[in-house]
Coordinates of C-alpha atoms in Angstrom, one line a residue:
X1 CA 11.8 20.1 -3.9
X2 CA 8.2 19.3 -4.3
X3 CA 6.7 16.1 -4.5
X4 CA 6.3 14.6 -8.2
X5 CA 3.4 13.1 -8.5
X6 CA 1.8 11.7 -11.6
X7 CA -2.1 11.3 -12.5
X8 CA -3.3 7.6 -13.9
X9 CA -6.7 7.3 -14.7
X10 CA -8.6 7.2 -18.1
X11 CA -11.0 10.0 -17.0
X12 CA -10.0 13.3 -18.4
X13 CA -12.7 15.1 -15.8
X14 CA -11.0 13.3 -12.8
X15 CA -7.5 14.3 -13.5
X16 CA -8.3 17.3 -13.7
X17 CA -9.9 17.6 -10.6
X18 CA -6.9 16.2 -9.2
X19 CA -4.0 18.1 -10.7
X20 CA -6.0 21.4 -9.5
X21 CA -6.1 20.3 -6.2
X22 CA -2.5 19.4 -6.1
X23 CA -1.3 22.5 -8.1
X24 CA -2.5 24.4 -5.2
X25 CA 0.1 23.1 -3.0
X26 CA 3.5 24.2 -2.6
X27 CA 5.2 21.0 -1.9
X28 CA 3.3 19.3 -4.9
X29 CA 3.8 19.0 -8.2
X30 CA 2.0 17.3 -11.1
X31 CA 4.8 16.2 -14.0
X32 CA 2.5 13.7 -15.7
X33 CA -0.6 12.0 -16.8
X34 CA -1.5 8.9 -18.8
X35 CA -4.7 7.6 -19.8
X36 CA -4.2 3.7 -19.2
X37 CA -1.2 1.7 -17.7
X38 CA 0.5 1.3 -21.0
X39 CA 1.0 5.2 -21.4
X40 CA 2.1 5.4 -18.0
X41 CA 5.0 2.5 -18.1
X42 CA 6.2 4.8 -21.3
X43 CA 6.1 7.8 -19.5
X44 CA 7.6 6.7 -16.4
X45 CA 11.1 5.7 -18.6
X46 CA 11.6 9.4 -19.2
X47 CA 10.3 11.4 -16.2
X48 CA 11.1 11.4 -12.4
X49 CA 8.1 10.8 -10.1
X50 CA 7.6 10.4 -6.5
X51 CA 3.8 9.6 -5.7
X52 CA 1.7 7.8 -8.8
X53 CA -2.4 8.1 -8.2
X54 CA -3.2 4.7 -9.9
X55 CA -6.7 3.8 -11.0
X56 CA -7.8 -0.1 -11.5
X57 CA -10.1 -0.1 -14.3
X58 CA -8.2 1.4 -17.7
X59 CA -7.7 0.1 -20.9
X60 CA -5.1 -1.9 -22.5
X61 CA -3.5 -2.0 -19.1
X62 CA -5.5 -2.0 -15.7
X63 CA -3.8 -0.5 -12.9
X64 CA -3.1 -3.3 -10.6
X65 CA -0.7 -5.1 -13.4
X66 CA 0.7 -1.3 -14.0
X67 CA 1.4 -1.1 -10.5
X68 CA 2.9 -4.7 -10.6
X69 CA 5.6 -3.7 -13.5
X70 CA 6.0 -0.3 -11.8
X71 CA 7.1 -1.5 -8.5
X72 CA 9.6 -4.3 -9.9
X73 CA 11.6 -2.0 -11.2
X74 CA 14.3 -0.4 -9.5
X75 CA 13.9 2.7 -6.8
X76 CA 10.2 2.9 -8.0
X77 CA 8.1 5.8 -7.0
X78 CA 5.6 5.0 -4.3
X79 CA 1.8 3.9 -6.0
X80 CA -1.5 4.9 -4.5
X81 CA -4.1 2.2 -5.7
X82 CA -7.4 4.5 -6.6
X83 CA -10.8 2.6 -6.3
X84 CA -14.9 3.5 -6.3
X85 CA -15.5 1.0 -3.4
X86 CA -14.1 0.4 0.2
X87 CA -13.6 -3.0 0.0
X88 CA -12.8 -3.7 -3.5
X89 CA -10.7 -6.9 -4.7
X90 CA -8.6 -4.6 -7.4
X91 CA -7.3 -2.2 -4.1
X92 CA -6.5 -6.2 -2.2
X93 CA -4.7 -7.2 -5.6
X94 CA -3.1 -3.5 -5.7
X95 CA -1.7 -3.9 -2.5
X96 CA -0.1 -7.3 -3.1
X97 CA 1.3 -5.9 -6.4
X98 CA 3.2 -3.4 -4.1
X99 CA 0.9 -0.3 -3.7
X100 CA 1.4 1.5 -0.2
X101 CA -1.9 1.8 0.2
X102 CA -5.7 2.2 -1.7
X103 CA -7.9 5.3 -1.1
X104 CA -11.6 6.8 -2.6
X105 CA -11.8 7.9 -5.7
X106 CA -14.1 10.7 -3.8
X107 CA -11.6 11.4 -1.3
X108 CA -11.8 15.0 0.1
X109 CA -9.5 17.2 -0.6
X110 CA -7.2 17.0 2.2
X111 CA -7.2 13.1 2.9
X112 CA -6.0 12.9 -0.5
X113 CA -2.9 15.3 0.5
X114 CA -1.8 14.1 3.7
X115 CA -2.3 10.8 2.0
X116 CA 0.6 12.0 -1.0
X117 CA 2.6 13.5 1.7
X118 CA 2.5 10.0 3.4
X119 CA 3.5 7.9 1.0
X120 CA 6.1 10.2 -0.2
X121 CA 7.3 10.4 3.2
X122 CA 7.6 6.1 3.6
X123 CA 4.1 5.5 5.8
X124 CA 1.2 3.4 3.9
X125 CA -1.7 5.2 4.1
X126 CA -3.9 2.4 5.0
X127 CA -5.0 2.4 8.3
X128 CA -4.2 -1.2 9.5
X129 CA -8.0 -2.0 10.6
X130 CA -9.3 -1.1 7.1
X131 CA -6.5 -3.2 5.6
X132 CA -7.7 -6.1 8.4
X133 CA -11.4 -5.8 6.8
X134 CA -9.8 -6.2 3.5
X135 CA -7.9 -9.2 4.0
X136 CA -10.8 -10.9 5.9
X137 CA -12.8 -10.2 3.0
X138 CA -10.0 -12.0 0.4
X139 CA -8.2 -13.8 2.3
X140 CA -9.8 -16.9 0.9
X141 CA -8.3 -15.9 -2.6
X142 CA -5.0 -16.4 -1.0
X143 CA -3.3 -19.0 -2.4
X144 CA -1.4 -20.1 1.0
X145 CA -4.6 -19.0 3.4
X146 CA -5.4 -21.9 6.1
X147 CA -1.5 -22.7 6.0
X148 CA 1.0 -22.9 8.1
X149 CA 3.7 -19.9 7.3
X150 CA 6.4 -21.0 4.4
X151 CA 8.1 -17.8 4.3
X152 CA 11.4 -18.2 5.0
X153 CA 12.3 -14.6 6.3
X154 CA 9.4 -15.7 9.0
X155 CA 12.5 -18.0 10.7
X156 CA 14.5 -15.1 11.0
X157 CA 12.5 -13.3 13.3
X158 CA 12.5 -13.2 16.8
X159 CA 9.7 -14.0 18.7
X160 CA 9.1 -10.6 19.8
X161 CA 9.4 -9.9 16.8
X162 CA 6.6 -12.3 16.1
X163 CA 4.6 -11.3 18.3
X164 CA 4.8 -8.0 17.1
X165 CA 4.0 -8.9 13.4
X166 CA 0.7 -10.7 14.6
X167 CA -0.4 -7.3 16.4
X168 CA 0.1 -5.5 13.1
X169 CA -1.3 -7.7 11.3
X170 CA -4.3 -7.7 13.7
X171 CA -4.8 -3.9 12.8
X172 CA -3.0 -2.6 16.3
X173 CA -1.4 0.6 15.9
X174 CA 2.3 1.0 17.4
X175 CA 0.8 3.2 20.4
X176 CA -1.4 0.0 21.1
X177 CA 1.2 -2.7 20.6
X178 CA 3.1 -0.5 23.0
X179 CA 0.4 -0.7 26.0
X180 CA -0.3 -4.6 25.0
X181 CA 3.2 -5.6 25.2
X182 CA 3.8 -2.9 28.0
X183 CA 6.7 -1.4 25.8
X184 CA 7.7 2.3 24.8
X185 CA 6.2 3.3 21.2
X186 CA 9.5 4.2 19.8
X187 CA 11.1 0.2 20.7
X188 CA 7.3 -0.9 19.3
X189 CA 8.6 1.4 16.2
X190 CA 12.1 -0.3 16.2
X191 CA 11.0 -3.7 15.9
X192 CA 8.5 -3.1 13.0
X193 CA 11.6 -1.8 11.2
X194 CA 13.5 -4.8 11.7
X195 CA 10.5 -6.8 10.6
X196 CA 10.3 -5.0 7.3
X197 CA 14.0 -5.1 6.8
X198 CA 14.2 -9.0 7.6
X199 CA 11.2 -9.7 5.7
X200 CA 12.1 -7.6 2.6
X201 CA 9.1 -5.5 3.3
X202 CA 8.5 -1.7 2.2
X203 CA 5.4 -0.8 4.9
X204 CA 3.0 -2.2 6.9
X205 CA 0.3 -2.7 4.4
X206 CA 3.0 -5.5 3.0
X207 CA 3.2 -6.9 6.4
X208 CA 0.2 -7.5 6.9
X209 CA -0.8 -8.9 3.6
X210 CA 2.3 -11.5 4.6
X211 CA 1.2 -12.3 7.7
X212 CA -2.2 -13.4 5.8
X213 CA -0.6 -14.9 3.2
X214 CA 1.1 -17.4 5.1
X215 CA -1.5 -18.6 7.3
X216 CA 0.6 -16.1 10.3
X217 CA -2.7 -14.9 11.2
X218 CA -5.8 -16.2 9.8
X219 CA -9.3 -14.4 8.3
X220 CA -10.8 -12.4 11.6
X221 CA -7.5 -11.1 12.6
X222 CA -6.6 -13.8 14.4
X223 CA -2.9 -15.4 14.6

């Protein structure tokens, strides 16, 4: 079955820029648009959709509080936060509303696919030291930043697992984590899964942001 993917963005010219691109594909399929966030909560009661491309800056509804509603609800689709800027404090806000990851608007062609296929598959499509820059950019807007960690999941974990966390959180992929910890990639991979589960967590982007949050590891990726 092809990925569903629906098209937010209050540009006409951009969406369909997009929904060629994807039409092209054979595992891809766009099955909606909206024009703000308000069209696309309606729309989403009455179609099925894997992948949403989200922008930020829309009318009656900005894409970050879309994303918010979107991902409360039950089995949500996955939501790509789309933003003009690298480091941009909606993408930061998108990921805390529960986005799997933020990419270009001017995204080429491809990155924008594998991207979809990502997501669709369960991976954020953030690479952990661009989400690090982000979060050392914000993390003052934190609300718990500077603090000791209050999440209570965080007591559940075991140290290794910990340990782990902090590495993630430090923008270490799993082949990395492996050769710091001098373990095989796959155990690295099994112990990032228990993290998520014990911590209620869909990716790694979500991780991270936590591990921020709570003071875990501080501004400059430090723990």
């Amino acid at each position: 079955m092809p990925i569903r993917v629906m098209l937010v963005d209050d540009q006409v010219l951009l969406r369909t820029g997009f929904r060629m691109v994807l039409a092209a594909q054979p595992d891809m399929e766009v099955v909606a648009e909206a024009g703000d966030g308000v069209e696309a909560l309606q729309v989403l009661r009455s179609t099925d959709v894997d992948v949403v491309l989200m922008d930020v800056r829309m009318p009656k509804l900005d894409g970050v509080e879309a994303t918010r509603r979107i991902c409360s609800e039950p089995d949500p689709p996955k939501v790509l936060i789309l933003t003009t800027f690298d480091l941009d404090e909606y993408a930061f806000s998108g990921l805390k509303a529960g986005a799997s990851g933020f990419m270009l608007k001017d995204v080429p062609p491809g990155e924008l696919l594998a991207a979809i296929r990502s997501v669709h598959s369960g991976d954020a499509v953030v690479a952990p030291s661009t989400t690090r820059r982000l979060l050392d950019r914000f993390a003052p807007m934190l609300p718990s930043a500077g603090k000791e960690p209050q999440h209570q999941g965080l007591e559940r974990l075991t140290d290794r697992e910990r340990e782990v966390m902090i590495l993630v959180a430090q923008g270490l992929s799993n082949g990395e984590i492996a050769a710091r910890l001098v373990l095989s990639e796959a155990t690295v991979k099994t112990h990032v899964g228990r993290i998520l589960t014990k911590l209620g967590l869909r990716d790694r982007v979500q991780v991270v942001v936590l591990a921020y949050e709570t003071g875990l590891v501080r501004a400059g990726g430090q723990g």
